[in-house]
Structure formats: C-alpha cells, structure tokens
GROMACS .gro file of C-alpha atoms in nm:
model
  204
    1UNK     CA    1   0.000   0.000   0.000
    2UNK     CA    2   0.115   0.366  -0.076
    3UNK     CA    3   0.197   0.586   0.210
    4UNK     CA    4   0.200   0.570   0.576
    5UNK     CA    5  -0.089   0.420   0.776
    6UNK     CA    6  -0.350   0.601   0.937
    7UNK     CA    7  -0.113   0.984   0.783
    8UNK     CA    8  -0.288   1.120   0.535
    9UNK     CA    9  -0.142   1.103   0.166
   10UNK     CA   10   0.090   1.420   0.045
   11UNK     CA   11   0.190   1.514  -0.287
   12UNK     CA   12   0.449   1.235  -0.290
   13UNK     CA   13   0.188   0.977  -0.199
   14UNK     CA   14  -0.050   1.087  -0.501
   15UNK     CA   15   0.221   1.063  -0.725
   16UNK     CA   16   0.307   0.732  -0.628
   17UNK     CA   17  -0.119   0.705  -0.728
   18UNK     CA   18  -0.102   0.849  -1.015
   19UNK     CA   19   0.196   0.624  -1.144
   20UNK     CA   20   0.099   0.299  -1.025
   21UNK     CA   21  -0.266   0.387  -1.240
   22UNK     CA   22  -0.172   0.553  -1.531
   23UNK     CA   23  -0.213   0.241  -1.757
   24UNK     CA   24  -0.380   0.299  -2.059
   25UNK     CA   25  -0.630   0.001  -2.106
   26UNK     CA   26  -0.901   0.139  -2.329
   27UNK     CA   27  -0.900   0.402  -2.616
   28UNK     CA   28  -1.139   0.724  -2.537
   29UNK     CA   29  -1.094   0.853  -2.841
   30UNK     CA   30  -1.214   0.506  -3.058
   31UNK     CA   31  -1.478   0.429  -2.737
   32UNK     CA   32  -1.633   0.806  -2.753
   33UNK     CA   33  -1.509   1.094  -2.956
   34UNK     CA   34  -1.526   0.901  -3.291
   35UNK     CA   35  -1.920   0.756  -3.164
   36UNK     CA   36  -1.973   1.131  -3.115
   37UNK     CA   37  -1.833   1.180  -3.447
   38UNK     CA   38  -2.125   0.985  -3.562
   39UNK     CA   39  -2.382   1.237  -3.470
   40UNK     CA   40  -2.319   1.554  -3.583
   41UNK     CA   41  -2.608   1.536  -3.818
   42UNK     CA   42  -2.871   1.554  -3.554
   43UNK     CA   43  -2.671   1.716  -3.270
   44UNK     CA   44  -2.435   1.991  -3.228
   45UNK     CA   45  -2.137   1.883  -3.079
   46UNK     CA   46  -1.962   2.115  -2.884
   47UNK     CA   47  -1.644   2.111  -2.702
   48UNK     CA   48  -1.677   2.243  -2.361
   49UNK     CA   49  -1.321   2.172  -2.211
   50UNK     CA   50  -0.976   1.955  -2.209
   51UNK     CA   51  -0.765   1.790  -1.968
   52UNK     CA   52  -0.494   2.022  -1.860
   53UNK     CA   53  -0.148   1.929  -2.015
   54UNK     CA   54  -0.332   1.643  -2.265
   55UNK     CA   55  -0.576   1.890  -2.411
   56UNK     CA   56  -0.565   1.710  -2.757
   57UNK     CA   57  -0.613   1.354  -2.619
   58UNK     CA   58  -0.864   1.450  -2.392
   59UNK     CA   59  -1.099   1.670  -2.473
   60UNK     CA   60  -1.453   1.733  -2.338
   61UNK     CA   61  -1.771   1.758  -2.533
   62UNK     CA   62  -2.133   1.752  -2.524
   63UNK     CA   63  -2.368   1.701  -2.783
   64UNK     CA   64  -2.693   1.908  -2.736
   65UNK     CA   65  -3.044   1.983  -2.929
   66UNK     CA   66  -2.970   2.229  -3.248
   67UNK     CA   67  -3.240   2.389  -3.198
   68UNK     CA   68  -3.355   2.502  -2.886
   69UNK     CA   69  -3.760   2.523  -2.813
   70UNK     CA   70  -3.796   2.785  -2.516
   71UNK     CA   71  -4.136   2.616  -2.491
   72UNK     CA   72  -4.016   2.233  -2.410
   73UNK     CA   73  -3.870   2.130  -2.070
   74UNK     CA   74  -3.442   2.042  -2.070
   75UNK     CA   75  -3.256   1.758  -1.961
   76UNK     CA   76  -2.924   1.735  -1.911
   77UNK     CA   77  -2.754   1.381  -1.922
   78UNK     CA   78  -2.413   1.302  -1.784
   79UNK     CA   79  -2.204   0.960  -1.771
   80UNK     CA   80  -1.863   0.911  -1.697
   81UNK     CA   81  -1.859   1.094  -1.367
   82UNK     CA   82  -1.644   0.815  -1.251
   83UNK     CA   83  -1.440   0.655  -1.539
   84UNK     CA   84  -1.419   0.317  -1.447
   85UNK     CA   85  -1.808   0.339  -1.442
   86UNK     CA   86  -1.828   0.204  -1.860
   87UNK     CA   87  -2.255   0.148  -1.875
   88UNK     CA   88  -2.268   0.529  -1.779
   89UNK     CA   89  -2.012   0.638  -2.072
   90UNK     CA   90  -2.143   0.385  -2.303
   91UNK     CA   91  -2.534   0.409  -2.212
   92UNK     CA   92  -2.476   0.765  -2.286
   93UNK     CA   93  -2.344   0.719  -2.624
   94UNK     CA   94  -2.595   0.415  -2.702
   95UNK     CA   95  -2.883   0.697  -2.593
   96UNK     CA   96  -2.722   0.946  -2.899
   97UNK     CA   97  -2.629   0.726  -3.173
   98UNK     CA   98  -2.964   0.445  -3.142
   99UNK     CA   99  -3.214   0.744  -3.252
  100UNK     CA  100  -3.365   0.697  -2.916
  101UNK     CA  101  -3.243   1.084  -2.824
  102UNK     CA  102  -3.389   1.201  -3.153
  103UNK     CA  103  -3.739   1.057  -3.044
  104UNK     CA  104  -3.741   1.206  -2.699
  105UNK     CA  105  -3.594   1.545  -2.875
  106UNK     CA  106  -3.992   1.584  -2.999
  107UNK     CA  107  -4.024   1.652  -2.680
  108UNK     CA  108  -3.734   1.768  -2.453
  109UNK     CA  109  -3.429   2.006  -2.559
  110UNK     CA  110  -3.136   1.770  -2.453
  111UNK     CA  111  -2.786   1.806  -2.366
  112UNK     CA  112  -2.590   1.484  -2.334
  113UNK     CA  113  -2.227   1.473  -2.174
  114UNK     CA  114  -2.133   1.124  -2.178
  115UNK     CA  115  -1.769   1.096  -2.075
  116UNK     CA  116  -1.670   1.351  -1.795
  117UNK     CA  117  -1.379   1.192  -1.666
  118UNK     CA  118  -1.198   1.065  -1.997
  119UNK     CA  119  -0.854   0.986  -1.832
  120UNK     CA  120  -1.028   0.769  -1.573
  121UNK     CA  121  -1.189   0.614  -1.831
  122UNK     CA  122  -0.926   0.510  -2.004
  123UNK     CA  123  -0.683   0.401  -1.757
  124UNK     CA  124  -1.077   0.257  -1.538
  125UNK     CA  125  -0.990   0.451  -1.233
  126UNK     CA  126  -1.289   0.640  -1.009
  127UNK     CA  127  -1.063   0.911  -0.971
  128UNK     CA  128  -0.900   1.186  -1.114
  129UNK     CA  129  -0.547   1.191  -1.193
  130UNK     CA  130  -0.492   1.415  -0.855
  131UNK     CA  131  -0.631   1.102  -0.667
  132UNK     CA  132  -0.955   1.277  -0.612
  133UNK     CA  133  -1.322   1.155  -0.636
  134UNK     CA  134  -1.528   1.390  -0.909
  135UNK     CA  135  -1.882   1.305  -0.727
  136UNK     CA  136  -1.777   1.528  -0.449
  137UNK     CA  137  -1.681   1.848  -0.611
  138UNK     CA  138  -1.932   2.021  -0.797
  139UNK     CA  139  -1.883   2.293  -0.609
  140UNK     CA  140  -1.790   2.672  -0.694
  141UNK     CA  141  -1.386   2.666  -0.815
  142UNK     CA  142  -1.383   2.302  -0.748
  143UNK     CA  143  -1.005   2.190  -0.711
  144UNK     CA  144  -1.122   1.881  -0.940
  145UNK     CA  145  -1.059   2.018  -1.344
  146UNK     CA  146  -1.367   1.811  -1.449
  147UNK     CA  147  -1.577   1.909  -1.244
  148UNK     CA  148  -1.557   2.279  -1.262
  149UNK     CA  149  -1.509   2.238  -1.678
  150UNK     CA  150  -1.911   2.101  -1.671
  151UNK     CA  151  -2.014   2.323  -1.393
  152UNK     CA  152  -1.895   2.628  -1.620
  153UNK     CA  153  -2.032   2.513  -1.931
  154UNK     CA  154  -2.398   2.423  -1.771
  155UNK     CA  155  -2.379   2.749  -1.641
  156UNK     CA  156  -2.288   2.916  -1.959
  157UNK     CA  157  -2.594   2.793  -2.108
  158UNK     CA  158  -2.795   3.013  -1.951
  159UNK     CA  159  -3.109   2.748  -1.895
  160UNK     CA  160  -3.275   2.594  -1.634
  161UNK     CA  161  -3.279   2.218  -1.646
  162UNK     CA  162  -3.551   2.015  -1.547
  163UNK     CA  163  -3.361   1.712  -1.489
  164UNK     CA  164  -3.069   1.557  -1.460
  165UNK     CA  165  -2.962   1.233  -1.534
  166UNK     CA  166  -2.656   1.175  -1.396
  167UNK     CA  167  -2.553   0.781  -1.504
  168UNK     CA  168  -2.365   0.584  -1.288
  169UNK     CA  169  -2.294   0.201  -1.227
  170UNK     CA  170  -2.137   0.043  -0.926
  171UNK     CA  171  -1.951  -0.328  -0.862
  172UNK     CA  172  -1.725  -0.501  -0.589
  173UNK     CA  173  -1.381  -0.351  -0.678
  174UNK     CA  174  -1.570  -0.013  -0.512
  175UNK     CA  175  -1.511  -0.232  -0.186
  176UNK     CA  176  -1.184  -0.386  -0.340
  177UNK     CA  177  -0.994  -0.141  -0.456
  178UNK     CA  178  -1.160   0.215  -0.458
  179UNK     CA  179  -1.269   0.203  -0.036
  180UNK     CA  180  -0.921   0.020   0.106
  181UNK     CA  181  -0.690   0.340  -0.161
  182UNK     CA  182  -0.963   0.611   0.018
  183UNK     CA  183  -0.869   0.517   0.408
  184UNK     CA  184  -0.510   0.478   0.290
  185UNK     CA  185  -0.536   0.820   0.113
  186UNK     CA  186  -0.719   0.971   0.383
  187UNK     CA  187  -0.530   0.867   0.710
  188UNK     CA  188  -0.824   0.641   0.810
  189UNK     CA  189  -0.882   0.296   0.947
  190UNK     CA  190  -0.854   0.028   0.712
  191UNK     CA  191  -1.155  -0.013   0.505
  192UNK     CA  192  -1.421  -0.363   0.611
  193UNK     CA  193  -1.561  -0.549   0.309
  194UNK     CA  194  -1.912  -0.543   0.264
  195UNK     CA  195  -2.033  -0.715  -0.030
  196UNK     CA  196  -2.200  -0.467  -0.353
  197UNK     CA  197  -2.439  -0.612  -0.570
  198UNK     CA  198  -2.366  -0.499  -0.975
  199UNK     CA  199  -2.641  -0.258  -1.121
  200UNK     CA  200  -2.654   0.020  -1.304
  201UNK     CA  201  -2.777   0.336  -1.170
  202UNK     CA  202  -2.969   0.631  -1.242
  203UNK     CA  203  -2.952   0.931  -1.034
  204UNK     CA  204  -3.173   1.222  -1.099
   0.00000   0.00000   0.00000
C-alpha cells in the first residue's frame, strides 16, 4: 500500500497514485469521440473543455439539441462521472447514436455529456489523476478540473434544467480497490468489506 498508515497522503503519496494507475487500457478517443463523431447530423457537438497538459487527447464535449424550443422542458444527461463506471459512458453514447435521443428530442431540448472523466476512463480509475473523487466536487472553483469544466459550461448555457440524469454504475472492486486506496489516502482505518451487488444506476 502507498503511504504511511493512518497519515494522510501528500503530494508524494499521489504521485506514487497516479503512477501505479496511469495504464492505458481502453482508447477514449475510438470508445467516444469518434461515436460522437457519428452524430453531428442531428446534434451539435460542442467542445466544452480539455484535460490540462493532454488537451488534444482529452478533450470534453457535449452534444446538445440544435435547436432550442424555449417552450419544451431540458434535460441534461451526464455519464462518466467516474471513469471506471463504462454502462454510464457507453449508455450515454448508445442513448445518442440508437435514434432513441432524436425521439425524446420531440419533446425535450437535450444536452448529453457522456464521458466527464476521460482519463479515468481510459486508464478505469474512479478518480481523477490528482487522486480525487469527481462526485464530491461540484462545487464553486472546485479543485477537481472536471468538475468545474461542466459546472462552467452548464452554467454558460444560460437554462434551467428540469432534470438531470446523472448515469452511474457500481460493482465489488468499489469495496476492493476504490474504499481500502480512500482510508489509505485519507489517514483512516482500514476499510471492512461489505459485499455490492452490480447494477446500473440512475440518479436524478
């Protein structure tokens, strides 16, 4: 295990992290920006952001309604909060390119972020690459690059969403490996197993 137990990690210890996950076992680019690719006829696809240092490897989008109707409610999807999480980034995409957001465009303006966290999904981490967990900091100049990238843009948008779907899928190595790296990271007591069904998840 990295670090010192029950001290809280350091710089040192998150760099230890960061190297020991950097492993690049999927492609984001062939798994989402070329899908994305594949639906610029029926959505505009916008870039709202990049990963600091590896702008042109990972870059952010969303893909949203052309035309906005003041008069119909808005959703706002999101997947890939957590990279590991693949059903979120991949039900996402599914959602744009099976014509099944083109039907429910006849009645909602959407805007569909499906990969928020594109390093963690390519090297499956829940993550970022400054050891930090994205679900916690949607907050006003969040610390976590991803996080305040999609705050901003939502923002920028100037609309009031309905609803969010925010797509998310959980499995045992959140007990096996994500928990037990957390108490190390954190200074805490090591982590107890308790056993986590699979399912996928939708949070609104």
């Amino acid at each position: 295990p990295i670090g010192t137990h029950k001290q809280p990690w350091g710089e040192d210890e998150k760099k230890q992290w960061f190297a020991a996950h950097s492993g690049v076992k999927r492609e984001y680019k062939v798994d989402v920006l070329d899908k994305l690719e594949t639906v610029k006829a029926d959505f505009e696809v916008r870039q709202y952001g990049a990963l600091s240092g590896q702008e042109e490897r990972y870059p952010l989008f969303a893909a949203m309604t052309k035309s906005w109707d003041e008069k119909k409610p808005n959703v706002l999807v999101t997947g890939g909060v957590h990279g590991y999480e693949t059903s979120g980034v991949q039900g996402a995409l599914l959602f744009l390119t099976s014509g099944a957001a083109k039907e429910y465009e006849k009645h909602y303006n959407l805007v569909v972020c499906p990969c928020l966290c594109p390093w963690g999904y390519e090297t499956i981490n829940r993550w970022t690459r400054i050891a930090m967990d994205p679900n916690r900091f949607f907050v006003e100049n969040s610390i976590v690059e991803e996080c305040q990238q999609l705050r901003s843009f939502v923002f920028s948008l100037g609309k009031k969403f309905n609803i969010h779907f925010d797509l998310h899928e959980t499995t045992n190595t959140d007990e096996t490996e994500f928990m037990p790296a957390k108490s190390a990271r954190d200074g805490l007591e090591a982590h107890s197993f308790e056993e986590i069904p699979d399912g996928f998840y939708i949070i609104g």
